[in-house]
Each structure stands twice: as structure tokens, then as C-alpha cells.
Amino acid sequence: QSVLTQPPSASGTPGQRVIISCSASSSNIGSEYVYWYQQHPGTTPKLLIYRNTQRPSGVSDRFSGSKSGTSASLAISGLRSDDEADYYCAAWDDSLSGYVIFGGGTKLTVL
Amino acid sequence: QVTLRESGPALLKPTQTLTLTCTFSGFSFTTAGMCVSWIRQPPGKAPEWLARIDWEGDKYYSPSLRTRLTISKDTSKDEVVFTMINMDPVDTATYYCAREDSSYGLFDYWGQGIVVTVSS
């Protein structure tokens, strides 16, 4: 099965820009969209970025997504204390009859 | 307004079967492109996708858990039922149902989740 690899942790100070990466182990992901979710402790994951670069209504433009080949990134600019959360990437893998994989998550700390 | 709500048992014994129901509103399987997935998240770990059913009734399962899972839908009731057989303590997690649609793709709306504990 394919794997999406994220750094376990990231950090930044208020106002900084932070980038979280998501790398796929398989080229199966290369043509698929990547999604990003934000999860604060004790809450449900929230869709942050869909289809690589798109923000749902209501999501701050401080969050942006990009994708190149089998790697994707989430950038958070103007870091705020309430950005401290876990961030997960996800993608559809079209092999093995199709399934969804999640990255292992990145815990973002705002120093 | 789209909402999803999971219901089912909070506690199971090893080897028992888990049956969860996702009751939703604000969308329908009569609309092309609608899908509902089940996702679980063990305490302190990443979400793990389990299964999906789409508006046409096509079903998709996690390759590693396929033999234990069943997903079905009742379009008239706006419900999706999920079963996992042979539960084990390692299956202890919060179980979510989540919507996918053709506009956004994966999981734009999630239920609040249900905590399922497997213990003897």
C-alpha cells in the first residue's frame, strides 16, 4: 500500500510562514488530488485545502496548498496561536480497487 | 445545512461485531457524485480510512481491512451502515462518517464521531 509521509512536527513563531510537506511513496498518487485537514485537540478534522490548492469557503487565505508530482505542501503564513493543531494530508490511491490514504500527521507548535 | 451523525455501541468485547449507522441530512444519494466514507482515528494517531459507498452503490474498502468490513446504504432513510467483524482492542478508536461530493472531493463534512472501545 502507498504511504503519505509528513514530518511529525513543525514549529514557528507568530507572524512567521511555515510549510508542511506531504510526500507519496507511490507514483499512483501523482495524478490524484491532495487534501489537507486541520484538527485541534478533541475536535473533528476540518477540511482546509481541497484538490491540491483550493480553499473551502470560510478558510483563511493564510492557508495555501501546492502539489508537484508526488509531493504536496501546505503553507501557513502570518502564523497565529490558534493555528497550533495537527495537520493531515490525504489522497485517493487508484491502485488495489481504490482507497484513501492519510498522512501520519504533523503537529504544529506556535512558539 | 449538511450534518452527519454516527450511532452505535460505545463498548464491545473482543471478537464481537461492530455495527455503526451514519444518519445524514442536507444531501442525498439521489444526487450524482455523493459518497459517504467511514474513517477511524485511534487516540493520538492519524485518521485511517476504512470504507466508502457512492451514490450508485459502488463500495470501496481499505485493502488491509477488506475482509472484515461491510458498508451499505439506505437511500430512502439517508443512512449508511458500517460493520466490522472480529473486533480487537487495537480497533479502539473514534469512528467518523464523512461526506464526499463532486464539488470538493474528499471529506468536506464530518460527523462528530463516536468513541468505540474494545475491551474484555
Short mmCIF file of C-alpha atoms in Angstrom, two decimals:
data_model
loop_
_atom_site.label_atom_id
_atom_site.label_comp_id
_atom_site.label_asym_id
_atom_site.label_seq_id
_atom_site.Cartn_x
_atom_site.Cartn_y
_atom_site.Cartn_z
CA GLN A 1 0.00 0.00 0.00
CA SER A 2 1.07 3.55 -0.67
CA VAL A 3 2.13 5.83 2.16
CA LEU A 4 1.94 9.60 2.61
CA THR A 5 4.85 10.85 4.68
CA GLN A 6 4.68 14.03 6.74
CA PRO A 7 7.18 15.43 9.22
CA PRO A 8 5.91 14.59 12.72
CA SER A 9 6.36 18.12 13.94
CA ALA A 10 6.78 21.70 12.80
CA SER A 11 7.02 24.98 14.63
CA GLY A 12 7.13 28.70 14.13
CA THR A 13 6.67 31.99 15.91
CA PRO A 14 3.66 34.27 15.47
CA GLY A 15 3.72 36.02 12.11
CA GLN A 16 6.09 33.52 10.50
CA ARG A 17 5.42 31.34 7.48
CA VAL A 18 5.51 27.59 7.97
CA ILE A 19 5.45 24.87 5.32
CA ILE A 20 4.34 21.30 5.97
CA SER A 21 5.24 18.67 3.38
CA CYS A 22 3.45 15.51 2.30
CA SER A 23 5.34 13.02 0.16
CA ALA A 24 3.81 9.97 -1.54
CA SER A 25 5.66 6.68 -1.73
CA SER A 26 3.99 5.70 -4.95
CA SER A 27 3.52 7.29 -8.33
CA ASN A 28 -0.14 6.22 -8.07
CA ILE A 29 -0.69 9.44 -6.15
CA GLY A 30 0.97 11.59 -8.76
CA SER A 31 -2.18 12.24 -10.74
CA GLU A 32 -4.50 12.40 -7.74
CA TYR A 33 -5.61 15.39 -5.73
CA VAL A 34 -4.22 16.04 -2.25
CA TYR A 35 -6.37 17.30 0.61
CA TRP A 36 -5.35 18.92 3.88
CA TYR A 37 -7.14 18.79 7.22
CA GLN A 38 -6.65 20.71 10.43
CA GLN A 39 -7.53 19.12 13.76
CA HIS A 40 -7.45 20.85 17.09
CA PRO A 41 -7.36 18.61 20.19
CA GLY A 42 -10.69 16.98 20.92
CA THR A 43 -12.30 18.17 17.71
CA THR A 44 -13.24 16.73 14.33
CA PRO A 45 -10.84 17.19 11.39
CA LYS A 46 -11.68 20.23 9.29
CA LEU A 47 -11.12 20.44 5.55
CA LEU A 48 -8.51 23.12 4.93
CA ILE A 49 -7.42 22.59 1.31
CA TYR A 50 -9.12 20.52 -1.36
CA ARG A 51 -7.92 19.44 -4.78
CA ASN A 52 -4.32 20.50 -4.11
CA THR A 53 -4.82 24.25 -3.95
CA GLN A 54 -8.45 25.17 -3.29
CA ARG A 55 -9.76 26.65 -0.05
CA PRO A 56 -13.31 25.96 1.10
CA SER A 57 -15.42 28.97 1.90
CA GLY A 58 -14.52 30.33 5.30
CA VAL A 59 -10.93 29.11 5.37
CA SER A 60 -8.44 31.92 5.76
CA ASP A 61 -6.26 32.82 2.77
CA ARG A 62 -3.29 32.44 5.12
CA PHE A 63 -3.53 28.76 4.23
CA SER A 64 -2.38 27.66 0.79
CA GLY A 65 -1.65 24.34 -0.86
CA SER A 66 0.57 23.24 -3.69
CA LYS A 67 1.49 19.99 -5.40
CA SER A 68 4.24 18.86 -7.70
CA GLY A 69 4.45 15.26 -8.83
CA THR A 70 4.12 13.03 -5.80
CA SER A 71 4.80 15.77 -3.25
CA ALA A 72 2.44 18.33 -1.79
CA SER A 73 2.83 21.18 0.65
CA LEU A 74 0.67 23.21 2.97
CA ALA A 75 1.86 26.73 3.69
CA ILE A 76 0.60 28.77 6.60
CA SER A 77 1.52 32.44 6.57
CA GLY A 78 1.10 35.01 9.32
CA LEU A 79 1.22 32.24 11.91
CA ARG A 80 -1.22 32.65 14.80
CA SER A 81 -1.51 30.88 18.13
CA ASP A 82 -4.77 29.23 17.10
CA ASP A 83 -3.01 27.59 14.14
CA GLU A 84 -1.47 25.24 16.69
CA ALA A 85 -3.04 21.93 15.72
CA ASP A 86 -2.43 18.65 13.93
CA TYR A 87 -2.39 18.76 10.13
CA TYR A 88 -3.06 15.77 7.91
CA CYS A 89 -2.77 15.29 4.18
CA ALA A 90 -4.90 12.74 2.33
CA ALA A 91 -5.24 11.43 -1.18
CA TRP A 92 -7.03 8.82 -3.21
CA ASP A 93 -4.88 5.93 -4.43
CA ASP A 94 -6.28 4.41 -7.57
CA SER A 95 -4.50 1.08 -7.14
CA LEU A 96 -5.94 -2.01 -5.41
CA SER A 97 -9.50 -1.07 -6.48
CA GLY A 98 -9.11 2.39 -4.97
CA TYR A 99 -8.73 3.61 -1.42
CA VAL A 100 -7.92 6.72 0.58
CA ILE A 101 -4.68 7.21 2.46
CA PHE A 102 -3.91 9.73 5.18
CA GLY A 103 -0.52 11.04 6.11
CA GLY A 104 0.76 10.40 9.61
CA GLY A 105 0.13 13.98 10.61
CA THR A 106 2.22 16.99 11.57
CA LYS A 107 1.84 18.62 14.94
CA LEU A 108 2.33 22.35 14.53
CA THR A 109 3.52 24.28 17.57
CA VAL A 110 3.36 28.06 17.69
CA LEU A 111 6.20 29.15 19.92
CA GLN B 1 -27.19 22.54 6.11
CA VAL B 2 -25.20 19.32 5.91
CA THR B 3 -24.97 17.21 9.04
CA LEU B 4 -23.85 13.65 9.74
CA ARG B 5 -24.28 11.74 12.97
CA GLU B 6 -22.81 8.39 13.96
CA SER B 7 -24.63 6.00 16.25
CA GLY B 8 -23.80 2.60 17.66
CA PRO B 9 -22.27 0.88 20.65
CA ALA B 10 -19.59 2.52 22.75
CA LEU B 11 -18.19 -0.71 24.17
CA LEU B 12 -17.55 -4.08 22.58
CA LYS B 13 -15.84 -7.26 23.66
CA PRO B 14 -13.10 -8.86 21.55
CA THR B 15 -14.42 -10.96 18.63
CA GLN B 16 -17.74 -9.10 18.59
CA THR B 17 -19.06 -7.30 15.52
CA LEU B 18 -19.25 -3.52 15.36
CA THR B 19 -22.25 -2.04 13.60
CA LEU B 20 -22.41 1.72 13.16
CA THR B 21 -25.03 3.84 11.47
CA CYS B 22 -24.41 7.21 9.85
CA THR B 23 -27.57 9.29 9.59
CA PHE B 24 -27.21 12.38 7.48
CA SER B 25 -29.17 15.37 6.27
CA GLY B 26 -28.65 18.21 3.84
CA PHE B 27 -27.70 15.98 0.93
CA SER B 28 -28.91 12.79 -0.70
CA PHE B 29 -27.59 9.76 -2.51
CA THR B 30 -30.05 10.64 -5.26
CA THR B 31 -27.54 13.33 -6.25
CA ALA B 32 -24.78 12.11 -8.54
CA GLY B 33 -21.32 12.37 -7.02
CA MET B 34 -22.30 11.93 -3.38
CA CYS B 35 -20.32 9.47 -1.31
CA VAL B 36 -20.03 8.63 2.38
CA SER B 37 -16.92 7.18 3.95
CA TRP B 38 -16.10 5.73 7.34
CA ILE B 39 -12.85 6.82 8.93
CA ARG B 40 -11.40 5.94 12.32
CA GLN B 41 -8.83 7.60 14.50
CA PRO B 42 -7.16 5.78 17.40
CA PRO B 43 -6.26 8.02 20.35
CA GLY B 44 -3.24 10.15 19.49
CA LYS B 45 -2.92 8.75 15.96
CA ALA B 46 -3.73 9.79 12.42
CA PRO B 47 -7.08 9.12 10.79
CA GLU B 48 -7.40 5.84 8.92
CA TRP B 49 -9.87 5.48 6.07
CA LEU B 50 -11.99 2.34 6.21
CA ALA B 51 -14.69 2.24 3.57
CA ARG B 52 -16.73 4.28 1.12
CA ILE B 53 -20.04 3.91 -0.67
CA ASP B 54 -21.11 6.10 -3.52
CA TRP B 55 -24.44 7.28 -4.93
CA GLU B 56 -24.55 4.34 -7.33
CA GLY B 57 -23.92 1.84 -4.54
CA ASP B 58 -20.34 1.10 -5.51
CA LYS B 59 -18.25 0.13 -2.50
CA TYR B 60 -14.58 0.61 -1.70
CA TYR B 61 -12.66 -0.83 1.23
CA SER B 62 -9.31 -0.40 2.92
CA PRO B 63 -7.08 -3.09 1.39
CA SER B 64 -5.69 -4.05 4.80
CA LEU B 65 -9.11 -4.47 6.44
CA ARG B 66 -11.23 -5.52 3.47
CA THR B 67 -12.07 -8.98 4.78
CA ARG B 68 -13.59 -7.54 7.96
CA LEU B 69 -15.64 -4.66 6.58
CA THR B 70 -19.05 -4.17 5.03
CA ILE B 71 -20.70 -0.92 4.03
CA SER B 72 -24.24 -0.40 2.79
CA LYS B 73 -26.71 2.42 2.31
CA ASP B 74 -30.41 3.07 2.58
CA THR B 75 -31.11 5.95 0.25
CA SER B 76 -34.70 6.37 1.42
CA LYS B 77 -33.56 6.81 5.03
CA ASP B 78 -30.41 8.84 4.29
CA GLU B 79 -28.37 6.28 6.20
CA VAL B 80 -25.12 4.39 5.75
CA VAL B 81 -24.44 1.28 7.81
CA PHE B 82 -20.92 0.06 8.53
CA THR B 83 -19.91 -3.25 10.04
CA MET B 84 -16.55 -4.54 11.17
CA ILE B 85 -16.29 -8.13 12.31
CA ASN B 86 -13.97 -9.73 14.80
CA MET B 87 -13.20 -6.61 16.81
CA ASP B 88 -9.96 -6.42 18.77
CA PRO B 89 -8.65 -3.97 21.37
CA VAL B 90 -6.45 -2.40 18.67
CA ASP B 91 -9.67 -1.34 16.93
CA THR B 92 -10.42 1.05 19.79
CA ALA B 93 -10.84 4.45 18.16
CA THR B 94 -13.16 7.29 17.35
CA TYR B 95 -15.16 6.31 14.28
CA TYR B 96 -16.35 9.03 11.93
CA CYS B 97 -18.55 9.13 8.88
CA ALA B 98 -17.75 11.84 6.38
CA ARG B 99 -19.17 13.11 3.11
CA GLU B 100 -17.50 13.39 -0.24
CA ASP B 101 -19.05 15.23 -3.13
CA SER B 102 -18.10 16.04 -6.68
CA SER B 103 -17.50 19.73 -5.91
CA TYR B 104 -14.94 19.35 -3.14
CA GLY B 105 -13.80 15.76 -3.27
CA LEU B 106 -12.75 14.15 -0.04
CA PHE B 107 -14.49 14.77 3.30
CA ASP B 108 -15.90 18.27 3.33
CA TYR B 109 -18.28 17.38 6.17
CA TRP B 110 -17.68 15.05 9.09
CA GLY B 111 -19.86 13.67 11.85
CA GLN B 112 -18.87 14.39 15.42
CA GLY B 113 -17.54 10.85 15.78
CA ILE B 114 -18.34 8.01 18.10
CA VAL B 115 -15.82 6.55 20.52
CA VAL B 116 -15.71 2.78 20.33
CA THR B 117 -13.77 0.85 22.96
CA VAL B 118 -12.96 -2.83 22.60
CA SER B 119 -12.16 -4.46 25.89
CA SER B 120 -12.84 -7.71 27.67
#
